[in-house]
Amino acid sequence: MINSRLKKLTPQFKNILKISSKIAKKSGYNIYLVGGVVRDLLLNRPVFDLDIVVEGDAILFVKRLAGCLGQSFRKHHSFGTATLYHDNHKIDFATARQEKYQHHGALPKVQPSCLEKDLARRDFSINAMAISLNKESYGQLIDFYGGRRDLKNGLIRILYPESFLDDSLRILRALRFEQRFSFRIEAKTFLLMEKAIKSGALKFVHSHRLRNELILFLNEPKPYKYIKRLYSLENLNFIDESIKLNKKDFRFFIRAESALKFYKKKFKENNEIKSWLVYLAGILLHLSDEKYLEVVNRFGFRKDQRDTISSIKKNLGKIRKLDYKKKNSEIYKILKNYSPEALVFFYAYFPKKNLRKNIRLFLEVLSQQKLKVKGKDLKKIGIQSSSFMGEILKELFYRKLDKGLEAKGEELREAKEVIQNKQSLKR
Ligand code: ATP
């Protein structure tokens, strides 16, 4: 069965695996596909990136492989890892290693090792399987910790009792996989997880790792399920203890999903919209300004991301006023400075008919408009000063929105009227 799954990989992936297998044999190394890729292959889910463990020097191995493929690669000496890229996909190679935690939450001491120990340091049994890529056993599943059985039974199970204390990020990962696959967290694992949560273990995880995980889970389909689950277990204390979510917030998370769907469908070319930011803004909405600043700084969110959330928090009152009939130019002036994430947030946050209509009008029509008349056209009719030209173009643009001007001739006629008005006001 695994061989048939391997066959489903892209031809490029298959080719790289075959060549890797040959190079491994020549080098006297063993190599294995490991972790989430194996889980996803067994679940028959699409695979985008590959993770390969090398019993041997991974960097040397990739150097040889890249030479064969005529490709470049990136190496990370301190981690003993190297990455090959092809198209938009990544293939990570790592030297098999074992980890020892001196105390809970500390960075582990790492040393080269064998596959079995490499798999033993992983988070859950379903993520601790490997597939041999070695010539004699190509395609054979290696499952020391009952991962396949747990996968069949839909269970998330840690590999040893202190797992959540050694690396408490695993608490969030467990919940992410539970929600993504609709699995259950195995009973003992769940008790240990609850215990770790109660002891405040998440506080010891580096804030940037927490941020990356937060982004991952808020980018999953249906994040409201995850937020709800996490809130019921941990109250989102790892973000801030003063976060309080109510029914209205949860209704927002549900509406945010359809708002994002609408946006992505309409604006396919702008699919890089950060869904997670919309949800995060919803989570941080009721924090005091002081707490909010502390949280975004601690997590190290980028300036543009912080700006989006701040603009949402500050302007809810202003946006609420959009629930009335307004001139197109007024709608434009109010909405033009917000990021797509903020606009989607407002659309989801206010289930008011007129307000939503206005935001849609802005997204679908007004924000797409461009003047056909340019500065050089105004020069031809005698406008020299660039600041005056700017004033005219701005006013002309608003009139275009309000009057629905289409043809360049119409715009030019309107421009002359704008010039006359402005000049008579100046006199
Ligand atoms: P996803 O489908 O979300 O990418 P993944 O399991 O492939 O899930 P990665 O974060 O890419 O997730 O990790 C790859 C593998 O590394 C995991 O499958 C797991 O074996 C191991 N791993 C990742 N994070 C941890 C962790 N915190 N503790 C132990 N093992 C981990």
mmCIF file of N, CA and C in Angstrom, residues 65-152:
data_model
loop_
_atom_site.group_PDB
_atom_site.id
_atom_site.type_symbol
_atom_site.label_atom_id
_atom_site.label_comp_id
_atom_site.label_asym_id
_atom_site.label_seq_id
_atom_site.Cartn_x
_atom_site.Cartn_y
_atom_site.Cartn_z
ATOM 1 N N LEU A 65 23.810 14.892 -3.923
ATOM 2 C CA LEU A 65 22.517 14.827 -4.626
ATOM 3 C C LEU A 65 22.336 16.052 -5.525
ATOM 4 N N ALA A 66 22.632 17.226 -4.961
ATOM 5 C CA ALA A 66 22.444 18.472 -5.722
ATOM 6 C C ALA A 66 23.369 18.469 -6.941
ATOM 7 N N GLY A 67 24.587 17.911 -6.765
ATOM 8 C CA GLY A 67 25.534 17.800 -7.877
ATOM 9 C C GLY A 67 24.929 16.950 -8.994
ATOM 10 N N CYS A 68 24.333 15.829 -8.611
ATOM 11 C CA CYS A 68 23.703 14.931 -9.589
ATOM 12 C C CYS A 68 22.558 15.602 -10.323
ATOM 13 N N LEU A 69 21.773 16.371 -9.551
ATOM 14 C CA LEU A 69 20.573 16.993 -10.135
ATOM 15 C C LEU A 69 20.899 18.306 -10.844
ATOM 16 N N GLY A 70 22.140 18.790 -10.641
ATOM 17 C CA GLY A 70 22.508 20.091 -11.209
ATOM 18 C C GLY A 70 21.718 21.217 -10.555
ATOM 19 N N GLN A 71 21.459 21.081 -9.268
ATOM 20 C CA GLN A 71 20.649 22.080 -8.553
ATOM 21 C C GLN A 71 21.447 22.695 -7.416
ATOM 22 N N SER A 72 21.005 23.858 -6.943
ATOM 23 C CA SER A 72 21.665 24.424 -5.759
ATOM 24 C C SER A 72 20.882 23.996 -4.513
ATOM 25 N N PHE A 73 21.481 24.191 -3.367
ATOM 26 C CA PHE A 73 20.780 23.841 -2.123
ATOM 27 C C PHE A 73 21.229 24.783 -1.012
ATOM 28 N N ARG A 74 20.488 24.757 0.073
ATOM 29 C CA ARG A 74 20.835 25.618 1.196
ATOM 30 C C ARG A 74 21.215 24.740 2.385
ATOM 31 N N LYS A 75 22.331 25.087 3.051
ATOM 32 C CA LYS A 75 22.709 24.234 4.193
ATOM 33 C C LYS A 75 22.690 25.031 5.500
ATOM 34 N N HIS A 76 22.436 24.324 6.583
ATOM 35 C CA HIS A 76 22.436 24.945 7.914
ATOM 36 C C HIS A 76 23.350 24.092 8.777
ATOM 37 N N HIS A 77 24.639 24.526 8.834
ATOM 38 C CA HIS A 77 25.628 23.700 9.525
ATOM 39 C C HIS A 77 25.278 23.419 10.970
ATOM 40 N N SER A 78 24.770 24.473 11.680
ATOM 41 C CA SER A 78 24.548 24.280 13.113
ATOM 42 C C SER A 78 23.469 23.233 13.384
ATOM 43 N N PHE A 79 22.550 23.021 12.419
ATOM 44 C CA PHE A 79 21.500 22.017 12.629
ATOM 45 C C PHE A 79 21.801 20.694 11.917
ATOM 46 N N GLY A 80 22.866 20.674 11.099
ATOM 47 C CA GLY A 80 23.161 19.456 10.315
ATOM 48 C C GLY A 80 22.058 19.179 9.315
ATOM 49 N N THR A 81 21.489 20.246 8.739
ATOM 50 C CA THR A 81 20.391 20.048 7.786
ATOM 51 C C THR A 81 20.692 20.764 6.466
ATOM 52 N N ALA A 82 20.014 20.337 5.429
ATOM 53 C CA ALA A 82 20.155 21.013 4.134
ATOM 54 C C ALA A 82 18.823 20.915 3.400
ATOM 55 N N THR A 83 18.557 21.917 2.556
ATOM 56 C CA THR A 83 17.260 21.965 1.878
ATOM 57 C C THR A 83 17.447 22.116 0.378
ATOM 58 N N LEU A 84 16.706 21.297 -0.344
ATOM 59 C CA LEU A 84 16.656 21.425 -1.817
ATOM 60 C C LEU A 84 15.305 22.031 -2.161
ATOM 61 N N TYR A 85 15.267 22.868 -3.189
ATOM 62 C CA TYR A 85 13.985 23.432 -3.613
ATOM 63 C C TYR A 85 13.713 22.975 -5.035
ATOM 64 N N HIS A 86 12.468 22.619 -5.289
ATOM 65 C CA HIS A 86 12.120 22.476 -6.707
ATOM 66 C C HIS A 86 10.683 22.960 -6.873
ATOM 67 N N ASP A 87 10.471 23.750 -7.938
ATOM 68 C CA ASP A 87 9.232 24.522 -8.109
ATOM 69 C C ASP A 87 8.965 25.254 -6.801
ATOM 70 N N ASN A 88 7.765 25.040 -6.261
ATOM 71 C CA ASN A 88 7.477 25.735 -4.999
ATOM 72 C C ASN A 88 7.609 24.801 -3.813
ATOM 73 N N HIS A 89 8.291 23.682 -4.037
ATOM 74 C CA HIS A 89 8.350 22.682 -2.970
ATOM 75 C C HIS A 89 9.732 22.602 -2.348
ATOM 76 N N LYS A 90 9.707 22.101 -1.110
ATOM 77 C CA LYS A 90 10.935 22.035 -0.325
ATOM 78 C C LYS A 90 11.225 20.582 0.024
ATOM 79 N N ILE A 91 12.486 20.212 -0.026
ATOM 80 C CA ILE A 91 12.843 18.883 0.487
ATOM 81 C C ILE A 91 13.924 19.102 1.538
ATOM 82 N N ASP A 92 13.554 18.810 2.779
ATOM 83 C CA ASP A 92 14.499 19.000 3.886
ATOM 84 C C ASP A 92 15.203 17.695 4.195
ATOM 85 N N PHE A 93 16.512 17.777 4.346
ATOM 86 C CA PHE A 93 17.314 16.612 4.739
ATOM 87 C C PHE A 93 17.940 16.922 6.089
ATOM 88 N N ALA A 94 17.861 15.973 7.012
ATOM 89 C CA ALA A 94 18.470 16.213 8.328
ATOM 90 C C ALA A 94 19.239 14.975 8.757
ATOM 91 N N THR A 95 20.373 15.206 9.402
ATOM 92 C CA THR A 95 21.105 14.086 9.984
ATOM 93 C C THR A 95 20.272 13.526 11.139
ATOM 94 N N ALA A 96 20.130 12.199 11.190
ATOM 95 C CA ALA A 96 19.365 11.594 12.294
ATOM 96 C C ALA A 96 19.965 12.073 13.609
ATOM 97 N N ARG A 97 19.107 12.484 14.553
ATOM 98 C CA ARG A 97 19.660 13.001 15.804
ATOM 99 C C ARG A 97 18.819 12.582 17.006
ATOM 100 N N GLN A 98 19.435 12.661 18.149
ATOM 101 C CA GLN A 98 18.666 12.453 19.379
ATOM 102 C C GLN A 98 18.730 13.706 20.204
ATOM 103 N N GLU A 99 17.739 13.862 21.072
ATOM 104 C CA GLU A 99 17.672 15.091 21.869
ATOM 105 C C GLU A 99 17.586 14.730 23.336
ATOM 106 N N LYS A 100 18.278 15.536 24.166
ATOM 107 C CA LYS A 100 18.129 15.335 25.617
ATOM 108 C C LYS A 100 17.782 16.686 26.223
ATOM 109 N N TYR A 101 16.679 16.722 26.986
ATOM 110 C CA TYR A 101 16.290 17.970 27.650
ATOM 111 C C TYR A 101 16.900 17.985 29.044
ATOM 112 N N GLN A 102 17.778 19.003 29.339
ATOM 113 C CA GLN A 102 18.403 19.094 30.663
ATOM 114 C C GLN A 102 17.340 19.394 31.723
ATOM 115 N N HIS A 103 16.447 20.326 31.375
ATOM 116 C CA HIS A 103 15.271 20.539 32.226
ATOM 117 C C HIS A 103 14.121 20.951 31.332
ATOM 118 N N HIS A 104 12.874 20.852 31.879
ATOM 119 C CA HIS A 104 11.697 21.110 31.057
ATOM 120 C C HIS A 104 11.756 22.502 30.452
ATOM 121 N N GLY A 105 11.399 22.589 29.186
ATOM 122 C CA GLY A 105 11.313 23.901 28.535
ATOM 123 C C GLY A 105 12.650 24.406 28.026
ATOM 124 N N ALA A 106 13.765 23.738 28.413
ATOM 125 C CA ALA A 106 15.079 24.209 27.955
ATOM 126 C C ALA A 106 15.286 23.763 26.514
ATOM 127 N N LEU A 107 16.250 24.396 25.834
ATOM 128 C CA LEU A 107 16.585 23.907 24.496
ATOM 129 C C LEU A 107 17.265 22.560 24.656
ATOM 130 N N PRO A 108 16.911 21.586 23.840
ATOM 131 C CA PRO A 108 17.500 20.255 24.040
ATOM 132 C C PRO A 108 18.956 20.185 23.583
ATOM 133 N N LYS A 109 19.711 19.281 24.196
ATOM 134 C CA LYS A 109 21.072 18.982 23.706
ATOM 135 C C LYS A 109 20.903 17.969 22.574
ATOM 136 N N VAL A 110 21.523 18.286 21.442
ATOM 137 C CA VAL A 110 21.288 17.470 20.252
ATOM 138 C C VAL A 110 22.569 16.761 19.849
ATOM 139 N N GLN A 111 22.473 15.485 19.477
ATOM 140 C CA GLN A 111 23.659 14.834 18.909
ATOM 141 C C GLN A 111 23.272 13.823 17.832
ATOM 142 N N PRO A 112 24.161 13.598 16.851
ATOM 143 C CA PRO A 112 23.833 12.681 15.762
ATOM 144 C C PRO A 112 23.492 11.307 16.319
ATOM 145 N N SER A 113 22.594 10.625 15.635
ATOM 146 C CA SER A 113 22.140 9.344 16.173
ATOM 147 C C SER A 113 21.593 8.471 15.049
ATOM 148 N N CYS A 114 20.664 7.563 15.416
ATOM 149 C CA CYS A 114 20.091 6.672 14.411
ATOM 150 C C CYS A 114 18.605 6.990 14.225
ATOM 151 N N LEU A 115 17.984 6.353 13.247
ATOM 152 C CA LEU A 115 16.579 6.651 12.953
ATOM 153 C C LEU A 115 15.678 6.438 14.167
ATOM 154 N N GLU A 116 15.896 5.327 14.880
ATOM 155 C CA GLU A 116 14.988 4.997 15.983
ATOM 156 C C GLU A 116 14.969 6.121 17.021
ATOM 157 N N LYS A 117 16.160 6.625 17.348
ATOM 158 C CA LYS A 117 16.231 7.702 18.352
ATOM 159 C C LYS A 117 15.696 9.003 17.776
ATOM 160 N N ASP A 118 15.890 9.191 16.484
ATOM 161 C CA ASP A 118 15.363 10.400 15.842
ATOM 162 C C ASP A 118 13.839 10.407 15.913
ATOM 163 N N LEU A 119 13.256 9.239 15.724
ATOM 164 C CA LEU A 119 11.788 9.173 15.769
ATOM 165 C C LEU A 119 11.285 9.301 17.215
ATOM 166 N N ALA A 120 12.117 8.854 18.163
ATOM 167 C CA ALA A 120 11.703 8.888 19.574
ATOM 168 C C ALA A 120 11.569 10.319 20.094
ATOM 169 N N ARG A 121 12.235 11.296 19.443
ATOM 170 C CA ARG A 121 12.183 12.669 19.951
ATOM 171 C C ARG A 121 10.979 13.423 19.377
ATOM 172 N N ARG A 122 10.159 12.742 18.589
ATOM 173 C CA ARG A 122 9.074 13.440 17.908
ATOM 174 C C ARG A 122 7.840 13.588 18.793
ATOM 175 N N ASP A 123 6.888 14.390 18.314
ATOM 176 C CA ASP A 123 5.775 14.757 19.199
ATOM 177 C C ASP A 123 4.751 13.635 19.421
ATOM 178 N N PHE A 124 4.209 13.085 18.341
ATOM 179 C CA PHE A 124 3.122 12.111 18.495
ATOM 180 C C PHE A 124 3.403 10.875 17.650
ATOM 181 N N SER A 125 2.782 9.771 18.046
ATOM 182 C CA SER A 125 3.051 8.521 17.309
ATOM 183 C C SER A 125 2.719 8.688 15.827
ATOM 184 N N ILE A 126 1.643 9.437 15.524
ATOM 185 C CA ILE A 126 1.261 9.559 14.096
ATOM 186 C C ILE A 126 2.291 10.361 13.295
ATOM 187 N N ASN A 127 3.144 11.103 14.020
ATOM 188 C CA ASN A 127 4.184 11.880 13.335
ATOM 189 C C ASN A 127 5.556 11.229 13.489
ATOM 190 N N ALA A 128 5.577 10.001 13.998
ATOM 191 C CA ALA A 128 6.867 9.370 14.304
ATOM 192 C C ALA A 128 7.082 8.100 13.493
ATOM 193 N N MET A 129 6.557 8.100 12.277
ATOM 194 C CA MET A 129 6.784 6.944 11.401
ATOM 195 C C MET A 129 7.755 7.334 10.295
ATOM 196 N N ALA A 130 8.329 6.305 9.668
ATOM 197 C CA ALA A 130 9.267 6.566 8.568
ATOM 198 C C ALA A 130 8.992 5.575 7.442
ATOM 199 N N ILE A 131 9.438 5.946 6.250
ATOM 200 C CA ILE A 131 9.382 5.021 5.115
ATOM 201 C C ILE A 131 10.807 4.871 4.599
ATOM 202 N N SER A 132 11.246 3.630 4.485
ATOM 203 C CA SER A 132 12.626 3.407 4.023
ATOM 204 C C SER A 132 12.775 3.819 2.550
ATOM 205 N N LEU A 133 13.885 4.503 2.275
ATOM 206 C CA LEU A 133 14.194 4.842 0.882
ATOM 207 C C LEU A 133 15.456 4.086 0.451
ATOM 208 N N ASN A 134 15.772 3.048 1.219
ATOM 209 C CA ASN A 134 16.994 2.293 0.926
ATOM 210 C C ASN A 134 16.683 1.157 -0.039
ATOM 211 N N LYS A 135 17.663 0.874 -0.880
ATOM 212 C CA LYS A 135 17.438 -0.024 -2.029
ATOM 213 C C LYS A 135 16.742 -1.337 -1.635
ATOM 214 N N GLU A 136 17.252 -1.989 -0.584
ATOM 215 C CA GLU A 136 16.749 -3.335 -0.253
ATOM 216 C C GLU A 136 15.348 -3.280 0.350
ATOM 217 N N SER A 137 14.975 -2.165 0.951
ATOM 218 C CA SER A 137 13.686 -2.135 1.664
ATOM 219 C C SER A 137 12.839 -0.942 1.215
ATOM 220 N N TYR A 138 13.066 -0.459 -0.004
ATOM 221 C CA TYR A 138 12.409 0.763 -0.497
ATOM 222 C C TYR A 138 10.886 0.679 -0.308
ATOM 223 N N GLY A 139 10.320 1.686 0.359
ATOM 224 C CA GLY A 139 8.862 1.737 0.510
ATOM 225 C C GLY A 139 8.355 1.025 1.767
ATOM 226 N N GLN A 140 9.261 0.460 2.566
ATOM 227 C CA GLN A 140 8.801 -0.246 3.770
ATOM 228 C C GLN A 140 8.494 0.753 4.894
ATOM 229 N N LEU A 141 7.350 0.522 5.575
ATOM 230 C CA LEU A 141 6.985 1.422 6.679
ATOM 231 C C LEU A 141 7.743 1.032 7.945
ATOM 232 N N ILE A 142 8.259 2.023 8.645
ATOM 233 C CA ILE A 142 8.941 1.763 9.924
ATOM 234 C C ILE A 142 8.138 2.466 11.014
ATOM 235 N N ASP A 143 7.637 1.665 11.937
ATOM 236 C CA ASP A 143 6.672 2.209 12.894
ATOM 237 C C ASP A 143 6.975 1.636 14.278
ATOM 238 N N PHE A 144 7.888 2.302 15.012
ATOM 239 C CA PHE A 144 8.282 1.776 16.329
ATOM 240 C C PHE A 144 7.236 2.073 17.406
ATOM 241 N N TYR A 145 6.402 3.083 17.190
ATOM 242 C CA TYR A 145 5.580 3.591 18.302
ATOM 243 C C TYR A 145 4.069 3.458 18.068
ATOM 244 N N GLY A 146 3.682 2.564 17.187
ATOM 245 C CA GLY A 146 2.246 2.320 16.976
ATOM 246 C C GLY A 146 1.543 3.468 16.264
ATOM 247 N N GLY A 147 2.265 4.171 15.436
ATOM 248 C CA GLY A 147 1.670 5.315 14.729
ATOM 249 C C GLY A 147 0.566 4.905 13.774
ATOM 250 N N ARG A 148 0.787 3.768 13.100
ATOM 251 C CA ARG A 148 -0.206 3.350 12.111
ATOM 252 C C ARG A 148 -1.519 2.973 12.789
ATOM 253 N N ARG A 149 -1.402 2.268 13.914
ATOM 254 C CA ARG A 149 -2.614 1.881 14.661
ATOM 255 C C ARG A 149 -3.339 3.143 15.135
ATOM 256 N N ASP A 150 -2.586 4.114 15.667
ATOM 257 C CA ASP A 150 -3.214 5.345 16.150
ATOM 258 C C ASP A 150 -3.864 6.129 15.007
ATOM 259 N N LEU A 151 -3.215 6.079 13.868
ATOM 260 C CA LEU A 151 -3.779 6.768 12.703
ATOM 261 C C LEU A 151 -5.113 6.129 12.319
ATOM 262 N N LYS A 152 -5.157 4.809 12.365
ATOM 263 C CA LYS A 152 -6.401 4.085 12.032
ATOM 264 C C LYS A 152 -7.494 4.429 13.022
#
